[in-house]
Amino acid sequence: MIDARASPATLAQQAAVPSSTNLAINTDEIMQWIIDLRDPSKREFALLELSKKRDSVPDLPLWLWHSFGTMSALLQEVVAIYPAIMPANLTAAQSNRVCNALALMQCVASHRETRGPFLHAHIPLYLYPFLHTTKVSRSFEYLRLTSLGVIGALVKTDDKEQLLVVINFLLSTEIIPLCLRIMEQGTELSKTVATFILQKILLDDTGLLYICQTYERFSHVAMILGKMVMKLTREPSVRLLKHVVRCYSRLSDNPSLIFSLTLDARVAQGGAGQNVKVRAQQALKQCLPDQLKDLTFKNCLKEDPSTMNWLRQLLTNLEIDGQVLHDEELLPK
Ligand code: TRP
C-alpha cells in the first residue's frame, strides 16, 4: 500500500519495493537471511525476504551494517548490474533484485547510528551511475527511484550536525545536476523525491550559498523549477507543487543574498572577468512564472494551506502583488 502522506524517500521505497509491515518477526530467521547474503546461491531469496522486513525490524540497519560481509554483498549486487546500464539492457528481474539490495541500503541510510558510517564509506557514490541513466523503461525508472530513495533517506535527519555532513558530501559529489535532470525528465514520483532532496539542500545555509555562488548555478536551478511549473499546469500534483514552491520560497528568503556574475566579455565592454553583484531576489523576480502569481494552481493550493503559506511568503519576499494573494478561498484562515 502506498501512503500518500509518507515522505518522499519512503514513497520512493514503497513504490519500488513494497514492504510488508504487519508480519510476525522471527529474529533467528532474519539472522539466517543476513548470513545467507554471503552465499551467492542464496542471496537473491535472502534479499527479497529481508527487504520485506525492513520497516518492521528496528535494529535491522545495525545488524546489516555490523555483520561480516553484508555491506560488501550489497555493494556487489550494485556493481554487478553496471554492465546492464551501459549499453542499456536491464531486465525487470535484474532491476527488482538490485532494488531489493538498495532497499536494504536505504534502511542503513535511514538509521541514526549507521547513516554516518554509511556516508563515510562513500557507498552512495556507487548509486550515482544509476542516477545518470535516462532510459524511461520501467526497470530503469525503478532503479533511479530506489537510488533517489537512498539519498532521500540520508537528508531526512533532524540532527543538524549530521545533516551538514550529508549536505557537504552531496555538494562535493555534484548531486545537484543529477537531481535537476530527474526533476526535468522523471516521472511524477521520482521528480518529487529529487525535488525533496534539492529542497533539503536549499534549506541548509551552506546549500543555499553553494547554489547562489554563481549565476550559472542559480539560473540552472531557476530554469528547471520554471519548467516544472509549466508541466504542473498541464499535470497538476499537489505533493510536487509543494516541494517546488518551497524551493522557490527558500531562494527568495535572504534579502541580502547576492552572487557574483562574471559577465561575458561581449556584454561587459570592460572585458571578461568583471564582477557584477546581482541580488538573487531581483533575478528570481524576473524569472518567476506567472502561474505562481495567478489562479492557475487554485485547486492544489486550496487543498494544501501550508503550500499556500510558502507561496504567500515567496511573493511577499519578492514584493509581487499577485492575484493568488487576494482570492477569497485562499486567504489565511
Ligand atoms: N559543476 C557544476 C557547478 O559546480 C555543477 C552544476 C551544474 C551545478 N548545475 C548546477 C551546481 C546547479 C549547483 C546548481 O556549477
Short mmCIF file of N, CA, C and O and ligand atoms in Angstrom, two decimals, residues 171 174 176-177 180 198 210-211 214 216-218 220-221, ligand 1:
data_model
loop_
_atom_site.label_atom_id
_atom_site.label_comp_id
_atom_site.label_asym_id
_atom_site.label_seq_id
_atom_site.Cartn_x
_atom_site.Cartn_y
_atom_site.Cartn_z
N LEU A 171 27.08 17.94 -1.92
CA LEU A 171 27.56 19.07 -2.72
C LEU A 171 28.89 18.73 -3.38
O LEU A 171 29.11 19.00 -4.57
N GLU A 174 28.59 16.61 -6.44
CA GLU A 174 27.80 17.14 -7.56
C GLU A 174 26.49 16.39 -7.80
O GLU A 174 26.17 16.01 -8.93
N ILE A 176 23.59 17.80 -7.43
CA ILE A 176 22.52 18.72 -7.86
C ILE A 176 22.19 18.60 -9.35
O ILE A 176 21.02 18.45 -9.70
N PRO A 177 23.19 18.63 -10.26
CA PRO A 177 22.81 18.47 -11.66
C PRO A 177 22.06 17.15 -11.93
O PRO A 177 21.18 17.12 -12.79
N LEU A 180 18.56 17.75 -10.82
CA LEU A 180 17.88 18.68 -11.74
C LEU A 180 17.41 17.96 -13.00
O LEU A 180 16.34 18.24 -13.53
N LEU A 198 16.65 18.39 -3.34
CA LEU A 198 17.11 19.76 -3.61
C LEU A 198 16.60 20.71 -2.53
O LEU A 198 17.33 21.59 -2.06
N TYR A 210 25.88 27.73 -1.68
CA TYR A 210 26.53 26.98 -2.77
C TYR A 210 25.78 27.22 -4.08
O TYR A 210 26.39 27.50 -5.12
N ILE A 211 24.48 27.13 -4.03
CA ILE A 211 23.70 27.30 -5.26
C ILE A 211 23.72 28.74 -5.75
O ILE A 211 23.71 29.00 -6.95
N THR A 214 27.26 31.11 -7.94
CA THR A 214 27.45 31.63 -9.31
C THR A 214 26.09 31.81 -9.98
O THR A 214 25.12 31.13 -9.63
N GLU A 216 25.38 30.95 -12.95
CA GLU A 216 25.07 29.74 -13.73
C GLU A 216 24.30 28.73 -12.88
O GLU A 216 23.32 28.15 -13.33
N ARG A 217 24.79 28.50 -11.65
CA ARG A 217 24.09 27.54 -10.79
C ARG A 217 22.69 28.01 -10.48
O ARG A 217 21.72 27.27 -10.63
N PHE A 218 22.61 29.26 -10.04
CA PHE A 218 21.31 29.81 -9.67
C PHE A 218 20.33 29.74 -10.84
O PHE A 218 19.19 29.29 -10.70
N HIS A 220 20.41 27.85 -13.48
CA HIS A 220 20.09 26.47 -13.86
C HIS A 220 18.94 25.94 -12.98
O HIS A 220 17.96 25.40 -13.47
N VAL A 221 19.08 26.17 -11.66
CA VAL A 221 18.03 25.72 -10.73
C VAL A 221 16.71 26.43 -11.04
O VAL A 221 15.65 25.80 -11.15
N1 TRP B 1 29.92 21.67 -11.95
C1 TRP B 1 28.72 22.41 -11.84
C2 TRP B 1 28.93 23.54 -10.81
O1 TRP B 1 29.52 23.26 -9.80
C3 TRP B 1 27.61 21.52 -11.38
C4 TRP B 1 26.27 22.15 -11.53
C5 TRP B 1 25.54 22.20 -12.70
C6 TRP B 1 25.50 22.78 -10.52
N2 TRP B 1 24.36 22.82 -12.46
C7 TRP B 1 24.29 23.20 -11.16
C8 TRP B 1 25.67 23.04 -9.18
C9 TRP B 1 23.29 23.87 -10.45
C10 TRP B 1 24.68 23.69 -8.47
C11 TRP B 1 23.50 24.12 -9.10
O2 TRP B 1 28.49 24.64 -11.04
#
